[in-house]
Amino acid sequence: MRPSGGLARLGTMRILVLGSGAREHALAYSLSRDESVSEVHVSPGNPGMKAIATLHPDDSNPVGLAQELGVDLVVIGPEIPLVAGVGDELREAGFAVFGPSKAAAQIEGSKAFAKDVMARAGVRTASAESLQPGTWDAEIEATLDRFGPRFVVKDDGLAAGKGVVVTDDRAVARAHIDDVHAAGNPVLLESFLDGPEVSLFCLVDGETVVPLIPAQDFKRVGEGDTGPNTGGMGAYTPLPWLPEDGVQRIVDEVCIPVAKQMAEDGVPYSGLLYAGLAWTSNGPEVIEFNCRFGDPETQPVLQLLDTPLAGVLNAVANGTLAELPPLQWKDGYALTVVLAAEGYPESAKKGGVITGAEAGSEDRGVRAAGVAEKDGALVAAGGRVLNVVGEGATLEEAREKAYATLATIDLPGGHFRKDIALAAVEGKITVPGEGQA
């Protein structure tokens, strides 16, 4: 095993990224362009990444793979291995790991845990009640009475961004409660937070918090925010409508109090804390926390990061975030649009041949997700197949570039939203005045 202390010398750092989606593709691409990095490995990865990283399709033993490769840093992309404690296993084996412990990852893995931390930290969030499997019908109906007429129903566990139903239809809300209970999981009913949504990624090392730039993602499958929730159909950054002090307020009112509370609780956070918020008439209020980089927000955010990524992630992993110089960002905007397979999100059709987005298309903005390789071509192998990043001096230019590239890519039956960031470009997003009812 190689030492996992400070940052490796120029061009000597070996990094292993765990995961297979477009988020991991974006991470691997940024790391591959970092002069301090000699090797980027991804497990399991996907064939769309093979031009910029060495792939290891067998992801059953990450500790063994890290030992075999002698890596300096392991970056854990998805939430499932973090909540399962893979980061703890790697740290116990002597590796520097970017990603929280199993205990700290409960901030995403358990909505009830997150609500408890926020309550004690004094962080504003939606009011919520939990319904356990086996709850009597009368109690469920009474709870729905208290939370209507706009219902927010969440699976109190990991659901890849799709375990929430927001609806005005009481029958739909009740059906989701029944479905989640049938799977043996508790349900969380929340009050609806009115106001535009903000995603803010923060690097956290104990009580040290360093924000990235804010983004907004689009969960609904259909244009105009219609249809069922997905893992995310697009995102853009930064947010022209966010108040000038918006990021600092989120850091001061949300992220620092949560980080301090978790440290006081003996569950210090190390990694990427993703705060999903609504900007309401009271300012920022938390919708949810995630314990990792978000997908698809990571793609445009990393597109604009000028500071080499390896040193940033390594500083968090080794507890030296406070010593990191201020992050540097490119001017302008970035946007990503997701190309989804036919039938997504209900039942994605696999096997469709993708043209115009071969491996090695990173410079055109392509980030591959649910793809496989067949007869030398990339084919759809998941719901969100790939996405395209556009960058421009204005948000409108970034939009134009992403959609122009997407027009050169074909997937039979594939679909994408045509309105990503359109409301922001047209100046139609407004922030509620604080103190309003």
PDB file of C-alpha atoms in Angstrom, residues 190-413:
ATOM      1  CA  GLU A 190     -43.693  16.773   5.497  1.00  0.00           C
ATOM      2  CA  SER A 191     -45.140  20.226   5.122  1.00  0.00           C
ATOM      3  CA  PHE A 192     -44.688  21.649   1.628  1.00  0.00           C
ATOM      4  CA  LEU A 193     -41.990  24.332   1.310  1.00  0.00           C
ATOM      5  CA  ASP A 194     -42.961  26.923  -1.280  1.00  0.00           C
ATOM      6  CA  GLY A 195     -40.127  28.686  -3.076  1.00  0.00           C
ATOM      7  CA  PRO A 196     -37.409  27.918  -5.649  1.00  0.00           C
ATOM      8  CA  GLU A 197     -35.082  25.042  -4.842  1.00  0.00           C
ATOM      9  CA  VAL A 198     -31.338  25.340  -4.314  1.00  0.00           C
ATOM     10  CA  SER A 199     -28.692  22.621  -4.170  1.00  0.00           C
ATOM     11  CA  LEU A 200     -25.546  23.627  -2.294  1.00  0.00           C
ATOM     12  CA  PHE A 201     -22.579  21.290  -2.010  1.00  0.00           C
ATOM     13  CA  CYS A 202     -20.272  21.919   0.935  1.00  0.00           C
ATOM     14  CA  LEU A 203     -16.923  20.341   1.662  1.00  0.00           C
ATOM     15  CA  VAL A 204     -16.963  19.457   5.338  1.00  0.00           C
ATOM     16  CA  ASP A 205     -14.093  18.422   7.596  1.00  0.00           C
ATOM     17  CA  GLY A 206     -15.391  18.305  11.154  1.00  0.00           C
ATOM     18  CA  GLU A 207     -16.503  21.885  11.797  1.00  0.00           C
ATOM     19  CA  THR A 208     -14.746  23.365   8.748  1.00  0.00           C
ATOM     20  CA  VAL A 209     -17.227  24.084   5.947  1.00  0.00           C
ATOM     21  CA  VAL A 210     -16.277  25.267   2.431  1.00  0.00           C
ATOM     22  CA  PRO A 211     -19.144  25.813  -0.036  1.00  0.00           C
ATOM     23  CA  LEU A 212     -19.031  25.123  -3.753  1.00  0.00           C
ATOM     24  CA  ILE A 213     -21.240  27.175  -6.088  1.00  0.00           C
ATOM     25  CA  PRO A 214     -25.038  26.777  -5.875  1.00  0.00           C
ATOM     26  CA  ALA A 215     -27.010  24.793  -8.433  1.00  0.00           C
ATOM     27  CA  GLN A 216     -30.609  23.932  -9.219  1.00  0.00           C
ATOM     28  CA  ASP A 217     -31.733  20.538 -10.475  1.00  0.00           C
ATOM     29  CA  PHE A 218     -34.919  19.281 -12.128  1.00  0.00           C
ATOM     30  CA  LYS A 219     -36.405  16.106 -10.647  1.00  0.00           C
ATOM     31  CA  ARG A 220     -39.635  15.720 -12.594  1.00  0.00           C
ATOM     32  CA  VAL A 221     -39.450  13.805 -15.848  1.00  0.00           C
ATOM     33  CA  GLY A 222     -41.638  16.186 -17.855  1.00  0.00           C
ATOM     34  CA  GLU A 223     -41.312  19.767 -18.970  1.00  0.00           C
ATOM     35  CA  GLY A 224     -42.878  22.346 -16.701  1.00  0.00           C
ATOM     36  CA  ASP A 225     -42.019  20.082 -13.746  1.00  0.00           C
ATOM     37  CA  THR A 226     -44.688  17.517 -14.578  1.00  0.00           C
ATOM     38  CA  GLY A 227     -44.766  13.752 -14.210  1.00  0.00           C
ATOM     39  CA  PRO A 228     -43.070  11.492 -11.664  1.00  0.00           C
ATOM     40  CA  ASN A 229     -39.810  12.227  -9.871  1.00  0.00           C
ATOM     41  CA  THR A 230     -36.576  10.926 -11.337  1.00  0.00           C
ATOM     42  CA  GLY A 231     -32.970  10.847 -10.244  1.00  0.00           C
ATOM     43  CA  GLY A 232     -32.642  14.236 -11.982  1.00  0.00           C
ATOM     44  CA  MET A 233     -33.162  15.390 -15.576  1.00  0.00           C
ATOM     45  CA  GLY A 234     -30.793  18.348 -15.636  1.00  0.00           C
ATOM     46  CA  ALA A 235     -29.135  21.102 -13.612  1.00  0.00           C
ATOM     47  CA  TYR A 236     -27.407  24.454 -13.944  1.00  0.00           C
ATOM     48  CA  THR A 237     -25.037  26.694 -11.988  1.00  0.00           C
ATOM     49  CA  PRO A 238     -24.707  29.372 -10.670  1.00  0.00           C
ATOM     50  CA  LEU A 239     -28.149  30.791  -9.873  1.00  0.00           C
ATOM     51  CA  PRO A 240     -28.717  34.330 -11.190  1.00  0.00           C
ATOM     52  CA  TRP A 241     -31.844  34.752  -9.036  1.00  0.00           C
ATOM     53  CA  LEU A 242     -30.301  33.782  -5.684  1.00  0.00           C
ATOM     54  CA  PRO A 243     -29.779  36.711  -3.286  1.00  0.00           C
ATOM     55  CA  GLU A 244     -26.200  37.983  -3.228  1.00  0.00           C
ATOM     56  CA  ASP A 245     -25.694  36.687   0.308  1.00  0.00           C
ATOM     57  CA  GLY A 246     -27.575  33.463  -0.416  1.00  0.00           C
ATOM     58  CA  VAL A 247     -24.664  31.025  -0.273  1.00  0.00           C
ATOM     59  CA  GLN A 248     -23.239  32.569   2.900  1.00  0.00           C
ATOM     60  CA  ARG A 249     -26.651  32.436   4.549  1.00  0.00           C
ATOM     61  CA  ILE A 250     -27.025  28.745   3.715  1.00  0.00           C
ATOM     62  CA  VAL A 251     -23.548  28.058   5.097  1.00  0.00           C
ATOM     63  CA  ASP A 252     -24.154  30.097   8.274  1.00  0.00           C
ATOM     64  CA  GLU A 253     -27.756  29.072   8.920  1.00  0.00           C
ATOM     65  CA  VAL A 254     -27.703  25.452   7.766  1.00  0.00           C
ATOM     66  CA  CYS A 255     -24.389  23.760   7.026  1.00  0.00           C
ATOM     67  CA  ILE A 256     -22.174  25.065   9.839  1.00  0.00           C
ATOM     68  CA  PRO A 257     -24.810  24.421  12.552  1.00  0.00           C
ATOM     69  CA  VAL A 258     -25.363  20.866  11.261  1.00  0.00           C
ATOM     70  CA  ALA A 259     -21.607  20.168  11.062  1.00  0.00           C
ATOM     71  CA  LYS A 260     -21.098  21.491  14.608  1.00  0.00           C
ATOM     72  CA  GLN A 261     -24.041  19.494  15.946  1.00  0.00           C
ATOM     73  CA  MET A 262     -22.774  16.270  14.394  1.00  0.00           C
ATOM     74  CA  ALA A 263     -19.289  16.890  15.808  1.00  0.00           C
ATOM     75  CA  GLU A 264     -20.794  17.516  19.260  1.00  0.00           C
ATOM     76  CA  ASP A 265     -22.768  14.283  18.905  1.00  0.00           C
ATOM     77  CA  GLY A 266     -19.555  12.338  18.300  1.00  0.00           C
ATOM     78  CA  VAL A 267     -20.459  11.765  14.651  1.00  0.00           C
ATOM     79  CA  PRO A 268     -18.148  14.228  12.871  1.00  0.00           C
ATOM     80  CA  TYR A 269     -18.766  14.685   9.165  1.00  0.00           C
ATOM     81  CA  SER A 270     -16.010  14.342   6.562  1.00  0.00           C
ATOM     82  CA  GLY A 271     -16.808  14.560   2.874  1.00  0.00           C
ATOM     83  CA  LEU A 272     -19.390  16.293   0.724  1.00  0.00           C
ATOM     84  CA  LEU A 273     -22.547  17.486   2.469  1.00  0.00           C
ATOM     85  CA  TYR A 274     -25.298  18.230  -0.045  1.00  0.00           C
ATOM     86  CA  ALA A 275     -28.001  20.539   1.246  1.00  0.00           C
ATOM     87  CA  GLY A 276     -31.219  20.508  -0.765  1.00  0.00           C
ATOM     88  CA  LEU A 277     -33.198  23.597   0.175  1.00  0.00           C
ATOM     89  CA  ALA A 278     -36.178  25.751  -0.687  1.00  0.00           C
ATOM     90  CA  TRP A 279     -35.702  29.523  -0.538  1.00  0.00           C
ATOM     91  CA  THR A 280     -38.894  30.500   1.234  1.00  0.00           C
ATOM     92  CA  SER A 281     -40.243  33.735   2.689  1.00  0.00           C
ATOM     93  CA  ASN A 282     -38.151  32.836   5.763  1.00  0.00           C
ATOM     94  CA  GLY A 283     -34.967  32.338   3.759  1.00  0.00           C
ATOM     95  CA  PRO A 284     -33.335  28.934   3.277  1.00  0.00           C
ATOM     96  CA  GLU A 285     -35.193  25.912   4.660  1.00  0.00           C
ATOM     97  CA  VAL A 286     -33.916  22.356   4.299  1.00  0.00           C
ATOM     98  CA  ILE A 287     -35.756  19.814   2.167  1.00  0.00           C
ATOM     99  CA  GLU A 288     -33.136  17.083   2.576  1.00  0.00           C
ATOM    100  CA  PHE A 289     -29.461  16.324   3.010  1.00  0.00           C
ATOM    101  CA  ASN A 290     -27.386  13.946   0.905  1.00  0.00           C
ATOM    102  CA  CYS A 291     -24.063  12.494   1.996  1.00  0.00           C
ATOM    103  CA  ARG A 292     -22.341  12.766  -1.399  1.00  0.00           C
ATOM    104  CA  PHE A 293     -22.065  14.761  -4.606  1.00  0.00           C
ATOM    105  CA  GLY A 294     -25.459  15.095  -6.281  1.00  0.00           C
ATOM    106  CA  ASP A 295     -26.199  13.838  -9.765  1.00  0.00           C
ATOM    107  CA  PRO A 296     -26.723  15.769 -12.082  1.00  0.00           C
ATOM    108  CA  GLU A 297     -25.589  18.946 -10.243  1.00  0.00           C
ATOM    109  CA  THR A 298     -22.003  17.664  -9.968  1.00  0.00           C
ATOM    110  CA  GLN A 299     -21.525  17.820 -13.718  1.00  0.00           C
ATOM    111  CA  PRO A 300     -22.022  21.591 -14.195  1.00  0.00           C
ATOM    112  CA  VAL A 301     -20.463  22.491 -10.831  1.00  0.00           C
ATOM    113  CA  LEU A 302     -17.223  20.658 -11.595  1.00  0.00           C
ATOM    114  CA  GLN A 303     -17.229  22.141 -15.103  1.00  0.00           C
ATOM    115  CA  LEU A 304     -16.684  25.576 -13.547  1.00  0.00           C
ATOM    116  CA  LEU A 305     -14.205  24.575 -10.822  1.00  0.00           C
ATOM    117  CA  ASP A 306     -10.766  25.989 -11.648  1.00  0.00           C
ATOM    118  CA  THR A 307      -8.953  24.671  -8.573  1.00  0.00           C
ATOM    119  CA  PRO A 308      -7.456  21.199  -9.235  1.00  0.00           C
ATOM    120  CA  LEU A 309      -9.907  18.680  -7.785  1.00  0.00           C
ATOM    121  CA  ALA A 310      -7.489  16.106  -6.368  1.00  0.00           C
ATOM    122  CA  GLY A 311      -5.993  18.478  -3.824  1.00  0.00           C
ATOM    123  CA  VAL A 312      -9.455  19.569  -2.728  1.00  0.00           C
ATOM    124  CA  LEU A 313     -10.744  16.046  -2.110  1.00  0.00           C
ATOM    125  CA  ASN A 314      -7.454  14.977  -0.554  1.00  0.00           C
ATOM    126  CA  ALA A 315      -7.536  17.874   1.922  1.00  0.00           C
ATOM    127  CA  VAL A 316     -10.966  16.781   3.146  1.00  0.00           C
ATOM    128  CA  ALA A 317      -9.935  13.129   3.354  1.00  0.00           C
ATOM    129  CA  ASN A 318      -6.823  13.957   5.384  1.00  0.00           C
ATOM    130  CA  GLY A 319      -8.398  16.530   7.693  1.00  0.00           C
ATOM    131  CA  THR A 320      -6.595  19.582   6.298  1.00  0.00           C
ATOM    132  CA  LEU A 321      -9.512  21.421   4.668  1.00  0.00           C
ATOM    133  CA  ALA A 322      -8.916  24.478   6.871  1.00  0.00           C
ATOM    134  CA  GLU A 323      -5.465  24.864   5.254  1.00  0.00           C
ATOM    135  CA  LEU A 324      -6.804  24.763   1.676  1.00  0.00           C
ATOM    136  CA  PRO A 325      -6.532  28.069  -0.253  1.00  0.00           C
ATOM    137  CA  PRO A 326      -9.855  29.603  -1.393  1.00  0.00           C
ATOM    138  CA  LEU A 327     -11.435  27.731  -4.290  1.00  0.00           C
ATOM    139  CA  GLN A 328     -11.136  29.359  -7.711  1.00  0.00           C
ATOM    140  CA  TRP A 329     -14.021  29.322 -10.210  1.00  0.00           C
ATOM    141  CA  LYS A 330     -14.349  30.099 -13.905  1.00  0.00           C
ATOM    142  CA  ASP A 331     -16.575  32.988 -14.905  1.00  0.00           C
ATOM    143  CA  GLY A 332     -19.847  32.166 -16.626  1.00  0.00           C
ATOM    144  CA  TYR A 333     -22.405  29.389 -16.369  1.00  0.00           C
ATOM    145  CA  ALA A 334     -22.678  25.658 -16.916  1.00  0.00           C
ATOM    146  CA  LEU A 335     -25.686  23.469 -17.554  1.00  0.00           C
ATOM    147  CA  THR A 336     -26.332  19.775 -18.047  1.00  0.00           C
ATOM    148  CA  VAL A 337     -29.222  17.959 -19.723  1.00  0.00           C
ATOM    149  CA  VAL A 338     -29.945  14.276 -19.128  1.00  0.00           C
ATOM    150  CA  LEU A 339     -30.793  11.913 -21.991  1.00  0.00           C
ATOM    151  CA  ALA A 340     -33.037   9.168 -20.625  1.00  0.00           C
ATOM    152  CA  ALA A 341     -33.996   5.813 -22.081  1.00  0.00           C
ATOM    153  CA  GLU A 342     -37.420   5.112 -23.512  1.00  0.00           C
ATOM    154  CA  GLY A 343     -39.899   4.416 -20.707  1.00  0.00           C
ATOM    155  CA  TYR A 344     -37.861   6.070 -17.930  1.00  0.00           C
ATOM    156  CA  PRO A 345     -38.589   6.403 -15.037  1.00  0.00           C
ATOM    157  CA  GLU A 346     -41.355   3.773 -14.920  1.00  0.00           C
ATOM    158  CA  SER A 347     -39.681   1.061 -17.011  1.00  0.00           C
ATOM    159  CA  ALA A 348     -36.534   1.987 -18.895  1.00  0.00           C
ATOM    160  CA  LYS A 349     -35.895   0.139 -22.146  1.00  0.00           C
ATOM    161  CA  LYS A 350     -32.368  -1.221 -22.437  1.00  0.00           C
ATOM    162  CA  GLY A 351     -30.255  -2.117 -25.449  1.00  0.00           C
ATOM    163  CA  GLY A 352     -30.817   0.914 -27.683  1.00  0.00           C
ATOM    164  CA  VAL A 353     -27.696   1.850 -29.652  1.00  0.00           C
ATOM    165  CA  ILE A 354     -26.327   5.327 -28.928  1.00  0.00           C
ATOM    166  CA  THR A 355     -24.765   7.263 -31.793  1.00  0.00           C
ATOM    167  CA  GLY A 356     -22.822  10.506 -31.552  1.00  0.00           C
ATOM    168  CA  ALA A 357     -21.556   9.946 -27.994  1.00  0.00           C
ATOM    169  CA  GLU A 358     -18.718   7.461 -28.084  1.00  0.00           C
ATOM    170  CA  ALA A 359     -16.166   6.945 -25.313  1.00  0.00           C
ATOM    171  CA  GLY A 360     -13.748   9.871 -25.414  1.00  0.00           C
ATOM    172  CA  SER A 361     -16.473  12.493 -25.910  1.00  0.00           C
ATOM    173  CA  GLU A 362     -15.750  14.312 -22.642  1.00  0.00           C
ATOM    174  CA  ASP A 363     -14.531  17.490 -24.355  1.00  0.00           C
ATOM    175  CA  ARG A 364     -17.931  17.716 -26.078  1.00  0.00           C
ATOM    176  CA  GLY A 365     -19.546  17.685 -22.653  1.00  0.00           C
ATOM    177  CA  VAL A 366     -20.698  14.054 -22.644  1.00  0.00           C
ATOM    178  CA  ARG A 367     -20.856  12.287 -19.275  1.00  0.00           C
ATOM    179  CA  ALA A 368     -21.974   8.668 -19.526  1.00  0.00           C
ATOM    180  CA  ALA A 369     -24.218   6.994 -16.958  1.00  0.00           C
ATOM    181  CA  GLY A 370     -26.430   3.997 -17.771  1.00  0.00           C
ATOM    182  CA  VAL A 371     -24.442   2.585 -20.691  1.00  0.00           C
ATOM    183  CA  ALA A 372     -22.942  -0.744 -21.695  1.00  0.00           C
ATOM    184  CA  GLU A 373     -20.882  -1.799 -24.698  1.00  0.00           C
ATOM    185  CA  LYS A 374     -22.073  -4.140 -27.440  1.00  0.00           C
ATOM    186  CA  ASP A 375     -20.249  -4.840 -30.692  1.00  0.00           C
ATOM    187  CA  GLY A 376     -18.006  -1.840 -30.103  1.00  0.00           C
ATOM    188  CA  ALA A 377     -20.894   0.609 -29.610  1.00  0.00           C
ATOM    189  CA  LEU A 378     -22.374   2.137 -26.495  1.00  0.00           C
ATOM    190  CA  VAL A 379     -25.924   0.998 -25.727  1.00  0.00           C
ATOM    191  CA  ALA A 380     -28.494   2.043 -23.130  1.00  0.00           C
ATOM    192  CA  ALA A 381     -28.200  -0.010 -19.946  1.00  0.00           C
ATOM    193  CA  GLY A 382     -30.120   2.113 -17.464  1.00  0.00           C
ATOM    194  CA  GLY A 383     -32.712   4.844 -17.082  1.00  0.00           C
ATOM    195  CA  ARG A 384     -30.519   7.923 -17.224  1.00  0.00           C
ATOM    196  CA  VAL A 385     -28.237   7.035 -20.103  1.00  0.00           C
ATOM    197  CA  LEU A 386     -25.937  10.043 -20.357  1.00  0.00           C
ATOM    198  CA  ASN A 387     -25.894  13.791 -20.041  1.00  0.00           C
ATOM    199  CA  VAL A 388     -24.342  16.682 -21.872  1.00  0.00           C
ATOM    200  CA  VAL A 389     -22.688  19.689 -20.237  1.00  0.00           C
ATOM    201  CA  GLY A 390     -22.678  23.095 -21.882  1.00  0.00           C
ATOM    202  CA  GLU A 391     -20.625  26.078 -20.694  1.00  0.00           C
ATOM    203  CA  GLY A 392     -21.019  29.715 -21.667  1.00  0.00           C
ATOM    204  CA  ALA A 393     -20.507  33.332 -20.668  1.00  0.00           C
ATOM    205  CA  THR A 394     -24.254  33.507 -20.056  1.00  0.00           C
ATOM    206  CA  LEU A 395     -26.774  30.916 -18.932  1.00  0.00           C
ATOM    207  CA  GLU A 396     -28.509  31.235 -22.286  1.00  0.00           C
ATOM    208  CA  GLU A 397     -25.251  30.416 -24.095  1.00  0.00           C
ATOM    209  CA  ALA A 398     -24.624  27.415 -21.846  1.00  0.00           C
ATOM    210  CA  ARG A 399     -28.141  26.178 -22.639  1.00  0.00           C
ATOM    211  CA  GLU A 400     -27.629  26.616 -26.363  1.00  0.00           C
ATOM    212  CA  LYS A 401     -24.355  24.677 -26.309  1.00  0.00           C
ATOM    213  CA  ALA A 402     -25.746  21.754 -24.318  1.00  0.00           C
ATOM    214  CA  TYR A 403     -28.821  21.391 -26.506  1.00  0.00           C
ATOM    215  CA  ALA A 404     -26.778  21.806 -29.717  1.00  0.00           C
ATOM    216  CA  THR A 405     -24.558  18.905 -28.673  1.00  0.00           C
ATOM    217  CA  LEU A 406     -27.557  16.835 -27.606  1.00  0.00           C
ATOM    218  CA  ALA A 407     -29.020  17.330 -31.089  1.00  0.00           C
ATOM    219  CA  THR A 408     -26.031  15.398 -32.494  1.00  0.00           C
ATOM    220  CA  ILE A 409     -26.711  12.373 -30.258  1.00  0.00           C
ATOM    221  CA  ASP A 410     -29.305   9.736 -31.033  1.00  0.00           C
ATOM    222  CA  LEU A 411     -30.904   7.063 -28.890  1.00  0.00           C
ATOM    223  CA  PRO A 412     -34.062   5.417 -30.283  1.00  0.00           C
ATOM    224  CA  GLY A 413     -36.961   6.322 -27.999  1.00  0.00           C
TER     225      GLY A 413
END
